[in-house]
């Protein structure tokens, strides 16, 4: 018969997949209480805490995870994203810079760094990092997406116009530009 701790862990995993984040957190925390000597479930709790807006708890769990797995690029990326969401831009940039030292060509890290710069208000920096990750056309496409998400339609229009000038126009960019064209926003 499975232990109560194991039942909590398995149930937490299931309810988390179903989108019941608060319940999953309670179950993971209960599992830790049931056996404080067992391996912590920091990697499970960190993203859940971030999902419910408990940035401080998420950040502490990510820090503990990275102490155990300092070379885990995925973990570093998720930690940086959580720091960015908490408005800790300098820390987020530092975390990504550290991870990029291990994997300088990692597209996901570079893309996250671009988003951090964008959210910080450094749009030229965001463009520079998107270009390093994807090239110029895709960089402008990504900035257009961020601009649209933030209600900056004129800036999005400019980025789409630049991206549309490509000889190898991406179908996603073409589709996005078509939406703007149908609304009379871009030519």
Short mmCIF file of N, CA and C in Angstrom, two decimals:
data_model
loop_
_atom_site.label_atom_id
_atom_site.label_comp_id
_atom_site.label_asym_id
_atom_site.label_seq_id
_atom_site.Cartn_x
_atom_site.Cartn_y
_atom_site.Cartn_z
N UNK A 1 0.85 -1.19 0.00
CA UNK A 1 0.00 0.00 0.00
C UNK A 1 0.89 1.25 0.00
N UNK A 2 0.61 2.22 -0.89
CA UNK A 2 1.44 3.43 -0.96
C UNK A 2 1.32 4.26 0.32
N UNK A 3 2.40 4.94 0.61
CA UNK A 3 2.40 5.80 1.80
C UNK A 3 1.52 7.03 1.56
N UNK A 4 1.16 7.68 2.67
CA UNK A 4 0.35 8.90 2.56
C UNK A 4 1.11 9.97 1.79
N UNK A 5 2.44 10.02 1.98
CA UNK A 5 3.26 10.99 1.27
C UNK A 5 3.19 10.75 -0.24
N UNK A 6 3.33 9.50 -0.64
CA UNK A 6 3.27 9.16 -2.06
C UNK A 6 1.90 9.48 -2.64
N UNK A 7 0.85 9.22 -1.89
CA UNK A 7 -0.50 9.55 -2.36
C UNK A 7 -0.65 11.06 -2.54
N UNK A 8 -0.09 11.82 -1.61
CA UNK A 8 -0.15 13.29 -1.73
C UNK A 8 0.60 13.74 -2.99
N UNK A 9 1.78 13.16 -3.22
CA UNK A 9 2.58 13.54 -4.38
C UNK A 9 1.88 13.21 -5.69
N UNK A 10 1.34 12.02 -5.78
CA UNK A 10 0.66 11.60 -7.01
C UNK A 10 -0.62 12.40 -7.25
N UNK A 11 -1.36 12.64 -6.18
CA UNK A 11 -2.59 13.43 -6.31
C UNK A 11 -2.26 14.87 -6.70
N UNK A 12 -1.21 15.42 -6.09
CA UNK A 12 -0.78 16.79 -6.42
C UNK A 12 -0.43 16.90 -7.89
N UNK A 13 0.29 15.91 -8.40
CA UNK A 13 0.67 15.92 -9.81
C UNK A 13 -0.57 15.92 -10.71
N UNK A 14 -1.54 15.11 -10.36
CA UNK A 14 -2.78 15.01 -11.15
C UNK A 14 -3.58 16.30 -11.10
N UNK A 15 -3.78 16.84 -9.91
CA UNK A 15 -4.60 18.06 -9.81
C UNK A 15 -3.89 19.26 -10.42
N UNK A 16 -2.55 19.27 -10.38
CA UNK A 16 -1.80 20.36 -11.01
C UNK A 16 -2.01 20.32 -12.53
N UNK A 17 -1.97 19.12 -13.11
CA UNK A 17 -2.21 18.98 -14.55
C UNK A 17 -3.61 19.43 -14.94
N UNK A 18 -4.53 19.31 -14.02
CA UNK A 18 -5.92 19.70 -14.29
C UNK A 18 -6.15 21.18 -14.01
N UNK A 19 -5.10 21.89 -13.61
CA UNK A 19 -5.21 23.33 -13.40
C UNK A 19 -5.63 23.75 -12.00
N UNK A 20 -5.63 22.84 -11.07
CA UNK A 20 -6.01 23.16 -9.69
C UNK A 20 -4.75 23.45 -8.88
N UNK A 21 -4.19 24.58 -9.15
CA UNK A 21 -2.87 24.93 -8.61
C UNK A 21 -2.87 25.03 -7.09
N UNK A 22 -3.83 25.72 -6.52
CA UNK A 22 -3.85 25.90 -5.06
C UNK A 22 -3.95 24.55 -4.34
N UNK A 23 -4.75 23.65 -4.87
CA UNK A 23 -4.89 22.33 -4.26
C UNK A 23 -3.58 21.54 -4.39
N UNK A 24 -2.94 21.66 -5.54
CA UNK A 24 -1.67 20.96 -5.74
C UNK A 24 -0.62 21.47 -4.76
N UNK A 25 -0.57 22.76 -4.56
CA UNK A 25 0.38 23.33 -3.60
C UNK A 25 0.16 22.74 -2.21
N UNK A 26 -1.09 22.70 -1.78
CA UNK A 26 -1.40 22.16 -0.44
C UNK A 26 -0.96 20.71 -0.33
N UNK A 27 -1.19 19.94 -1.38
CA UNK A 27 -0.81 18.53 -1.35
C UNK A 27 0.71 18.34 -1.33
N UNK A 28 1.44 19.12 -2.13
CA UNK A 28 2.90 19.03 -2.11
C UNK A 28 3.45 19.47 -0.75
N UNK A 29 2.89 20.53 -0.21
CA UNK A 29 3.34 20.98 1.12
C UNK A 29 3.06 19.91 2.17
N UNK A 30 1.90 19.28 2.07
CA UNK A 30 1.55 18.20 3.00
C UNK A 30 2.54 17.04 2.87
N UNK A 31 2.90 16.70 1.65
CA UNK A 31 3.86 15.62 1.43
C UNK A 31 5.19 15.95 2.10
N UNK A 32 5.62 17.19 2.01
CA UNK A 32 6.88 17.58 2.68
C UNK A 32 6.75 17.48 4.20
N UNK A 33 5.60 17.84 4.72
CA UNK A 33 5.38 17.75 6.17
C UNK A 33 5.39 16.31 6.66
N UNK A 34 4.86 15.43 5.83
CA UNK A 34 4.77 14.02 6.22
C UNK A 34 6.13 13.37 6.36
N UNK A 35 7.10 13.82 5.58
CA UNK A 35 8.45 13.27 5.69
C UNK A 35 9.48 14.37 5.42
N UNK A 36 9.81 15.14 6.44
CA UNK A 36 10.75 16.25 6.26
C UNK A 36 12.16 15.80 5.84
N UNK A 37 12.47 14.52 6.00
CA UNK A 37 13.80 14.04 5.62
C UNK A 37 13.85 13.61 4.15
N UNK A 38 12.70 13.49 3.53
CA UNK A 38 12.65 13.10 2.11
C UNK A 38 13.09 14.27 1.24
N UNK A 39 13.40 13.96 0.01
CA UNK A 39 13.81 15.00 -0.94
C UNK A 39 12.70 16.04 -1.05
N UNK A 40 13.05 17.32 -0.99
CA UNK A 40 12.04 18.36 -1.12
C UNK A 40 11.44 18.38 -2.52
N UNK A 41 10.28 18.96 -2.63
CA UNK A 41 9.59 19.03 -3.91
C UNK A 41 9.66 20.46 -4.47
N UNK A 42 10.81 21.08 -4.28
CA UNK A 42 11.01 22.46 -4.72
C UNK A 42 10.70 22.65 -6.20
N UNK A 43 11.16 21.72 -7.03
CA UNK A 43 10.97 21.85 -8.48
C UNK A 43 9.50 21.77 -8.86
N UNK A 44 8.70 21.10 -8.06
CA UNK A 44 7.25 21.04 -8.31
C UNK A 44 6.57 22.30 -7.79
N UNK A 45 7.00 22.76 -6.61
CA UNK A 45 6.33 23.89 -5.99
C UNK A 45 6.70 25.24 -6.59
N UNK A 46 7.92 25.41 -7.04
CA UNK A 46 8.36 26.72 -7.55
C UNK A 46 7.43 27.25 -8.65
N UNK A 47 7.18 26.49 -9.72
CA UNK A 47 6.30 27.03 -10.77
C UNK A 47 4.85 27.19 -10.30
N UNK A 48 4.42 26.35 -9.38
CA UNK A 48 3.05 26.49 -8.87
C UNK A 48 2.90 27.78 -8.06
N UNK A 49 3.89 28.06 -7.22
CA UNK A 49 3.86 29.31 -6.47
C UNK A 49 3.86 30.50 -7.43
N UNK A 50 4.67 30.41 -8.47
CA UNK A 50 4.71 31.49 -9.46
C UNK A 50 3.34 31.66 -10.12
N UNK A 51 2.68 30.55 -10.42
CA UNK A 51 1.36 30.60 -11.07
C UNK A 51 0.32 31.34 -10.22
N UNK A 52 0.41 31.18 -8.90
CA UNK A 52 -0.58 31.83 -8.03
C UNK A 52 -0.12 33.21 -7.57
N UNK A 53 1.03 33.66 -8.08
CA UNK A 53 1.50 35.00 -7.76
C UNK A 53 2.29 35.11 -6.47
N UNK A 54 2.68 33.99 -5.89
CA UNK A 54 3.50 34.02 -4.68
C UNK A 54 4.96 34.00 -5.10
N UNK A 55 5.42 35.14 -5.60
CA UNK A 55 6.77 35.25 -6.17
C UNK A 55 7.86 34.93 -5.16
N UNK A 56 7.70 35.42 -3.95
CA UNK A 56 8.74 35.20 -2.95
C UNK A 56 8.95 33.71 -2.68
N UNK A 57 7.86 32.98 -2.53
CA UNK A 57 7.97 31.53 -2.30
C UNK A 57 8.56 30.84 -3.52
N UNK A 58 8.12 31.25 -4.71
CA UNK A 58 8.64 30.65 -5.95
C UNK A 58 10.14 30.90 -6.06
N UNK A 59 10.56 32.11 -5.80
CA UNK A 59 11.98 32.47 -5.91
C UNK A 59 12.83 31.66 -4.92
N UNK A 60 12.35 31.52 -3.70
CA UNK A 60 13.09 30.72 -2.71
C UNK A 60 13.20 29.27 -3.15
N UNK A 61 12.15 28.71 -3.70
CA UNK A 61 12.18 27.31 -4.17
C UNK A 61 13.13 27.17 -5.37
N UNK A 62 13.08 28.13 -6.28
CA UNK A 62 14.00 28.07 -7.43
C UNK A 62 15.45 28.16 -6.96
N UNK A 63 15.72 29.02 -5.99
CA UNK A 63 17.10 29.15 -5.47
C UNK A 63 17.57 27.81 -4.91
N UNK A 64 16.71 27.15 -4.17
CA UNK A 64 17.08 25.85 -3.60
C UNK A 64 17.32 24.82 -4.69
N UNK A 65 16.49 24.84 -5.71
CA UNK A 65 16.67 23.92 -6.85
C UNK A 65 18.02 24.15 -7.52
N UNK A 66 18.35 25.42 -7.75
CA UNK A 66 19.60 25.75 -8.44
C UNK A 66 20.83 25.45 -7.60
N UNK A 67 20.70 25.45 -6.28
CA UNK A 67 21.82 25.02 -5.43
C UNK A 67 22.11 23.54 -5.67
N UNK A 68 21.06 22.76 -5.88
CA UNK A 68 21.24 21.32 -6.12
C UNK A 68 21.60 21.03 -7.58
N UNK A 69 21.12 21.85 -8.51
CA UNK A 69 21.35 21.62 -9.94
C UNK A 69 21.77 22.93 -10.61
N UNK A 70 22.99 23.40 -10.33
CA UNK A 70 23.41 24.72 -10.84
C UNK A 70 23.55 24.79 -12.36
N UNK A 71 23.63 23.67 -13.04
CA UNK A 71 23.80 23.68 -14.49
C UNK A 71 22.52 23.37 -15.26
N UNK A 72 21.40 23.39 -14.57
CA UNK A 72 20.12 23.09 -15.21
C UNK A 72 19.62 24.36 -15.91
N UNK A 73 19.79 24.39 -17.22
CA UNK A 73 19.46 25.57 -18.02
C UNK A 73 17.95 25.85 -17.99
N UNK A 74 17.15 24.83 -18.08
CA UNK A 74 15.69 24.99 -18.04
C UNK A 74 15.26 25.62 -16.72
N UNK A 75 15.83 25.14 -15.65
CA UNK A 75 15.53 25.67 -14.32
C UNK A 75 15.95 27.13 -14.21
N UNK A 76 17.14 27.45 -14.71
CA UNK A 76 17.63 28.83 -14.69
C UNK A 76 16.73 29.75 -15.50
N UNK A 77 16.27 29.26 -16.64
CA UNK A 77 15.37 30.05 -17.49
C UNK A 77 14.04 30.33 -16.76
N UNK A 78 13.48 29.29 -16.15
CA UNK A 78 12.21 29.45 -15.43
C UNK A 78 12.37 30.38 -14.23
N UNK A 79 13.51 30.27 -13.56
CA UNK A 79 13.80 31.15 -12.42
C UNK A 79 13.89 32.59 -12.89
N UNK A 80 14.58 32.83 -13.98
CA UNK A 80 14.71 34.19 -14.53
C UNK A 80 13.34 34.73 -14.91
N UNK A 81 12.50 33.89 -15.49
CA UNK A 81 11.16 34.33 -15.88
C UNK A 81 10.36 34.75 -14.63
N UNK A 82 10.48 33.97 -13.56
CA UNK A 82 9.79 34.30 -12.31
C UNK A 82 10.32 35.61 -11.74
N UNK A 83 11.64 35.79 -11.79
CA UNK A 83 12.21 37.06 -11.32
C UNK A 83 11.67 38.23 -12.14
N UNK A 84 11.58 38.05 -13.45
CA UNK A 84 11.05 39.10 -14.31
C UNK A 84 9.60 39.41 -13.94
N UNK A 85 8.80 38.38 -13.77
CA UNK A 85 7.39 38.58 -13.41
C UNK A 85 7.27 39.31 -12.08
N UNK A 86 8.24 39.14 -11.20
CA UNK A 86 8.23 39.82 -9.90
C UNK A 86 8.80 41.24 -10.00
N UNK A 87 9.23 41.64 -11.21
CA UNK A 87 9.78 42.97 -11.39
C UNK A 87 11.24 43.10 -10.98
N UNK A 88 11.89 41.99 -10.78
CA UNK A 88 13.31 41.97 -10.39
C UNK A 88 14.17 41.79 -11.64
N UNK A 89 14.14 42.81 -12.49
CA UNK A 89 14.76 42.72 -13.81
C UNK A 89 16.27 42.49 -13.75
N UNK A 90 16.95 43.22 -12.88
CA UNK A 90 18.41 43.07 -12.80
C UNK A 90 18.80 41.66 -12.39
N UNK A 91 18.08 41.10 -11.43
CA UNK A 91 18.36 39.73 -11.00
C UNK A 91 18.06 38.74 -12.14
N UNK A 92 16.97 38.99 -12.85
CA UNK A 92 16.60 38.10 -13.95
C UNK A 92 17.67 38.12 -15.04
N UNK A 93 18.15 39.32 -15.37
CA UNK A 93 19.20 39.44 -16.38
C UNK A 93 20.47 38.74 -15.91
N UNK A 94 20.81 38.91 -14.65
CA UNK A 94 22.00 38.27 -14.10
C UNK A 94 21.89 36.74 -14.18
N UNK A 95 20.72 36.23 -13.87
CA UNK A 95 20.49 34.77 -13.93
C UNK A 95 20.66 34.26 -15.35
N UNK A 96 20.08 34.96 -16.32
CA UNK A 96 20.20 34.55 -17.72
C UNK A 96 21.64 34.68 -18.20
N UNK A 97 22.30 35.78 -17.83
CA UNK A 97 23.70 35.96 -18.23
C UNK A 97 24.57 34.81 -17.74
N UNK A 98 24.31 34.37 -16.52
CA UNK A 98 25.06 33.24 -15.96
C UNK A 98 24.80 31.97 -16.76
N UNK A 99 23.55 31.72 -17.08
CA UNK A 99 23.21 30.52 -17.84
C UNK A 99 23.77 30.59 -19.25
N UNK A 100 23.78 31.79 -19.84
CA UNK A 100 24.33 31.95 -21.19
C UNK A 100 25.83 31.70 -21.24
N UNK A 101 26.52 31.86 -20.12
CA UNK A 101 27.94 31.53 -20.08
C UNK A 101 28.14 30.04 -20.34
N UNK A 102 27.22 29.23 -19.85
CA UNK A 102 27.31 27.78 -20.07
C UNK A 102 26.81 27.40 -21.46
N UNK A 103 25.79 28.09 -21.95
CA UNK A 103 25.21 27.79 -23.27
C UNK A 103 24.94 29.09 -24.03
N UNK A 104 25.98 29.69 -24.59
CA UNK A 104 25.83 31.00 -25.23
C UNK A 104 24.89 31.03 -26.43
N UNK A 105 24.62 29.90 -27.05
CA UNK A 105 23.75 29.87 -28.22
C UNK A 105 22.34 29.36 -27.91
N UNK A 106 22.00 29.28 -26.63
CA UNK A 106 20.70 28.77 -26.25
C UNK A 106 19.62 29.78 -26.63
N UNK A 107 18.78 29.40 -27.57
CA UNK A 107 17.76 30.29 -28.12
C UNK A 107 16.72 30.66 -27.06
N UNK A 108 16.35 29.70 -26.26
CA UNK A 108 15.33 29.98 -25.23
C UNK A 108 15.84 31.00 -24.22
N UNK A 109 17.07 30.84 -23.77
CA UNK A 109 17.65 31.81 -22.82
C UNK A 109 17.72 33.19 -23.45
N UNK A 110 18.17 33.24 -24.68
CA UNK A 110 18.31 34.52 -25.39
C UNK A 110 16.93 35.17 -25.57
N UNK A 111 15.93 34.37 -25.88
CA UNK A 111 14.58 34.88 -26.05
C UNK A 111 14.03 35.42 -24.73
N UNK A 112 14.25 34.70 -23.66
CA UNK A 112 13.82 35.17 -22.34
C UNK A 112 14.51 36.48 -22.00
N UNK A 113 15.79 36.58 -22.31
CA UNK A 113 16.53 37.82 -22.07
C UNK A 113 15.92 38.97 -22.87
N UNK A 114 15.51 38.69 -24.08
CA UNK A 114 14.86 39.72 -24.91
C UNK A 114 13.56 40.19 -24.26
N UNK A 115 12.77 39.27 -23.77
CA UNK A 115 11.50 39.63 -23.13
C UNK A 115 11.76 40.45 -21.86
N UNK A 116 12.77 40.07 -21.10
CA UNK A 116 13.12 40.84 -19.90
C UNK A 116 13.46 42.28 -20.28
N UNK A 117 14.29 42.43 -21.29
CA UNK A 117 14.65 43.79 -21.74
C UNK A 117 13.41 44.55 -22.20
N UNK A 118 12.53 43.88 -22.93
CA UNK A 118 11.30 44.53 -23.39
C UNK A 118 10.48 45.02 -22.20
N UNK A 119 10.26 44.13 -21.25
CA UNK A 119 9.43 44.49 -20.09
C UNK A 119 10.07 45.59 -19.24
N UNK A 120 11.38 45.66 -19.30
CA UNK A 120 12.12 46.68 -18.58
C UNK A 120 12.06 48.03 -19.31
N UNK A 121 11.57 48.00 -20.53
CA UNK A 121 11.46 49.22 -21.32
C UNK A 121 12.63 49.42 -22.27
N UNK A 122 13.54 48.45 -22.32
CA UNK A 122 14.70 48.53 -23.21
C UNK A 122 14.38 47.79 -24.51
N UNK A 123 13.63 48.44 -25.39
CA UNK A 123 13.20 47.80 -26.64
C UNK A 123 14.36 47.56 -27.61
N UNK A 124 15.35 48.47 -27.70
CA UNK A 124 16.52 48.16 -28.53
C UNK A 124 17.28 46.92 -28.03
N UNK A 125 17.38 46.78 -26.72
CA UNK A 125 18.02 45.59 -26.16
C UNK A 125 17.23 44.34 -26.47
N UNK A 126 15.91 44.44 -26.41
CA UNK A 126 15.06 43.30 -26.74
C UNK A 126 15.26 42.90 -28.20
N UNK A 127 15.29 43.89 -29.08
CA UNK A 127 15.51 43.61 -30.50
C UNK A 127 16.86 42.92 -30.71
N UNK A 128 17.89 43.44 -30.07
CA UNK A 128 19.24 42.88 -30.20
C UNK A 128 19.27 41.40 -29.79
N UNK A 129 18.61 41.07 -28.69
CA UNK A 129 18.63 39.68 -28.21
C UNK A 129 17.73 38.77 -29.05
N UNK A 130 16.60 39.29 -29.51
CA UNK A 130 15.77 38.50 -30.42
C UNK A 130 16.52 38.23 -31.72
N UNK A 131 17.26 39.23 -32.22
CA UNK A 131 18.04 39.04 -33.45
C UNK A 131 19.11 37.96 -33.25
N UNK A 132 19.77 37.96 -32.10
CA UNK A 132 20.78 36.93 -31.82
C UNK A 132 20.15 35.54 -31.77
N UNK A 133 18.92 35.49 -31.28
CA UNK A 133 18.24 34.20 -31.14
C UNK A 133 17.65 33.71 -32.45
N UNK A 134 17.01 34.62 -33.21
CA UNK A 134 16.20 34.18 -34.35
C UNK A 134 16.52 34.84 -35.69
N UNK A 135 17.30 35.90 -35.67
CA UNK A 135 17.51 36.67 -36.89
C UNK A 135 16.60 37.89 -36.91
N UNK A 136 16.85 38.79 -37.84
CA UNK A 136 16.18 40.08 -37.87
C UNK A 136 14.67 40.00 -38.10
N UNK A 137 14.24 39.24 -39.09
CA UNK A 137 12.81 39.19 -39.42
C UNK A 137 11.99 38.65 -38.25
N UNK A 138 12.44 37.53 -37.70
CA UNK A 138 11.72 36.93 -36.57
C UNK A 138 11.79 37.84 -35.34
N UNK A 139 12.89 38.57 -35.19
CA UNK A 139 13.01 39.50 -34.06
C UNK A 139 11.91 40.56 -34.14
N UNK A 140 11.72 41.11 -35.33
CA UNK A 140 10.67 42.12 -35.50
C UNK A 140 9.28 41.51 -35.30
N UNK A 141 9.11 40.30 -35.76
CA UNK A 141 7.83 39.60 -35.54
C UNK A 141 7.56 39.46 -34.04
N UNK A 142 8.58 39.01 -33.29
CA UNK A 142 8.41 38.83 -31.85
C UNK A 142 8.14 40.14 -31.13
N UNK A 143 8.82 41.20 -31.56
CA UNK A 143 8.55 42.51 -30.95
C UNK A 143 7.13 42.98 -31.28
N UNK A 144 6.66 42.67 -32.48
CA UNK A 144 5.28 43.02 -32.83
C UNK A 144 4.30 42.30 -31.91
N UNK A 145 4.56 41.04 -31.64
CA UNK A 145 3.69 40.27 -30.74
C UNK A 145 3.68 40.91 -29.35
N UNK A 146 4.86 41.23 -28.83
CA UNK A 146 4.93 41.87 -27.51
C UNK A 146 4.22 43.23 -27.52
N UNK A 147 4.41 43.98 -28.59
CA UNK A 147 3.75 45.27 -28.70
C UNK A 147 2.23 45.12 -28.72
N UNK A 148 1.73 44.17 -29.47
CA UNK A 148 0.29 43.93 -29.53
C UNK A 148 -0.23 43.56 -28.15
N UNK A 149 0.49 42.67 -27.49
CA UNK A 149 0.10 42.23 -26.15
C UNK A 149 0.05 43.41 -25.17
N UNK A 150 0.87 44.42 -25.41
CA UNK A 150 0.92 45.59 -24.53
C UNK A 150 0.13 46.78 -25.07
N UNK A 151 -0.62 46.57 -26.15
CA UNK A 151 -1.45 47.64 -26.69
C UNK A 151 -0.70 48.70 -27.47
N UNK A 152 0.55 48.40 -27.87
CA UNK A 152 1.37 49.35 -28.64
C UNK A 152 1.22 49.04 -30.13
N UNK A 153 0.06 49.34 -30.69
CA UNK A 153 -0.26 48.92 -32.05
C UNK A 153 0.56 49.64 -33.11
N UNK A 154 0.89 50.89 -32.89
CA UNK A 154 1.70 51.60 -33.88
C UNK A 154 3.10 51.00 -33.96
N UNK A 155 3.67 50.69 -32.81
CA UNK A 155 4.98 50.06 -32.80
C UNK A 155 4.92 48.67 -33.44
N UNK A 156 3.85 47.93 -33.14
CA UNK A 156 3.67 46.61 -33.74
C UNK A 156 3.59 46.73 -35.26
N UNK A 157 2.86 47.73 -35.73
CA UNK A 157 2.73 47.96 -37.16
C UNK A 157 4.09 48.20 -37.80
N UNK A 158 4.92 49.01 -37.16
CA UNK A 158 6.26 49.29 -37.67
C UNK A 158 7.10 48.02 -37.75
N UNK A 159 7.05 47.22 -36.70
CA UNK A 159 7.83 45.97 -36.69
C UNK A 159 7.33 45.01 -37.76
N UNK A 160 6.03 44.95 -37.96
CA UNK A 160 5.50 44.06 -39.00
C UNK A 160 5.88 44.55 -40.39
N UNK A 161 5.90 45.85 -40.60
CA UNK A 161 6.32 46.38 -41.89
C UNK A 161 7.76 45.99 -42.19
N UNK A 162 8.61 46.06 -41.18
CA UNK A 162 10.02 45.68 -41.36
C UNK A 162 10.12 44.18 -41.65
N UNK A 163 9.40 43.38 -40.88
CA UNK A 163 9.44 41.93 -41.06
C UNK A 163 8.90 41.52 -42.43
N UNK A 164 7.90 42.25 -42.93
CA UNK A 164 7.30 41.92 -44.23
C UNK A 164 8.26 42.16 -45.40
N UNK A 165 9.29 42.94 -45.20
CA UNK A 165 10.24 43.24 -46.27
C UNK A 165 11.19 42.09 -46.55
N UNK A 166 11.09 41.04 -45.77
CA UNK A 166 11.98 39.89 -45.92
C UNK A 166 11.72 39.16 -47.23
N UNK A 167 12.78 38.64 -47.82
CA UNK A 167 12.64 37.80 -49.01
C UNK A 167 12.06 36.44 -48.64
N UNK A 168 12.23 36.05 -47.38
CA UNK A 168 11.73 34.77 -46.90
C UNK A 168 10.65 35.02 -45.85
N UNK A 169 9.56 35.64 -46.25
CA UNK A 169 8.50 36.02 -45.32
C UNK A 169 7.91 34.78 -44.65
N UNK A 170 8.00 34.75 -43.35
CA UNK A 170 7.48 33.66 -42.54
C UNK A 170 5.95 33.65 -42.60
N UNK A 171 5.35 32.47 -42.63
CA UNK A 171 3.90 32.37 -42.72
C UNK A 171 3.20 32.97 -41.50
N UNK A 172 3.82 32.85 -40.33
CA UNK A 172 3.22 33.44 -39.12
C UNK A 172 3.22 34.96 -39.23
N UNK A 173 4.32 35.52 -39.71
CA UNK A 173 4.40 36.97 -39.88
C UNK A 173 3.40 37.41 -40.93
N UNK A 174 3.31 36.65 -42.01
CA UNK A 174 2.37 36.97 -43.08
C UNK A 174 0.94 36.97 -42.55
N UNK A 175 0.60 35.97 -41.73
CA UNK A 175 -0.75 35.89 -41.15
C UNK A 175 -1.03 37.06 -40.23
N UNK A 176 -0.06 37.39 -39.40
CA UNK A 176 -0.23 38.50 -38.47
C UNK A 176 -0.38 39.82 -39.23
N UNK A 177 0.45 40.01 -40.25
CA UNK A 177 0.35 41.23 -41.07
C UNK A 177 -0.99 41.28 -41.79
N UNK A 178 -1.51 40.14 -42.21
CA UNK A 178 -2.81 40.09 -42.89
C UNK A 178 -3.92 40.57 -41.98
N UNK A 179 -3.84 40.21 -40.71
CA UNK A 179 -4.85 40.68 -39.75
C UNK A 179 -4.80 42.19 -39.66
N UNK A 180 -3.61 42.74 -39.57
CA UNK A 180 -3.47 44.20 -39.51
C UNK A 180 -3.97 44.85 -40.81
N UNK A 181 -3.63 44.23 -41.94
CA UNK A 181 -4.06 44.78 -43.24
C UNK A 181 -5.58 44.77 -43.37
N UNK A 182 -6.20 43.71 -42.88
CA UNK A 182 -7.66 43.61 -42.98
C UNK A 182 -8.35 44.67 -42.12
N UNK A 183 -7.66 45.12 -41.11
CA UNK A 183 -8.20 46.18 -40.25
C UNK A 183 -7.77 47.57 -40.73
N UNK A 184 -7.00 47.59 -41.83
CA UNK A 184 -6.54 48.87 -42.37
C UNK A 184 -5.40 49.48 -41.58
N UNK A 185 -4.67 48.64 -40.84
CA UNK A 185 -3.61 49.16 -39.97
C UNK A 185 -2.23 49.11 -40.58
N UNK A 186 -2.01 48.30 -41.60
CA UNK A 186 -0.67 48.15 -42.16
C UNK A 186 -0.79 47.98 -43.68
N UNK A 187 0.17 48.49 -44.39
CA UNK A 187 0.20 48.34 -45.86
C UNK A 187 1.56 47.88 -46.29
#
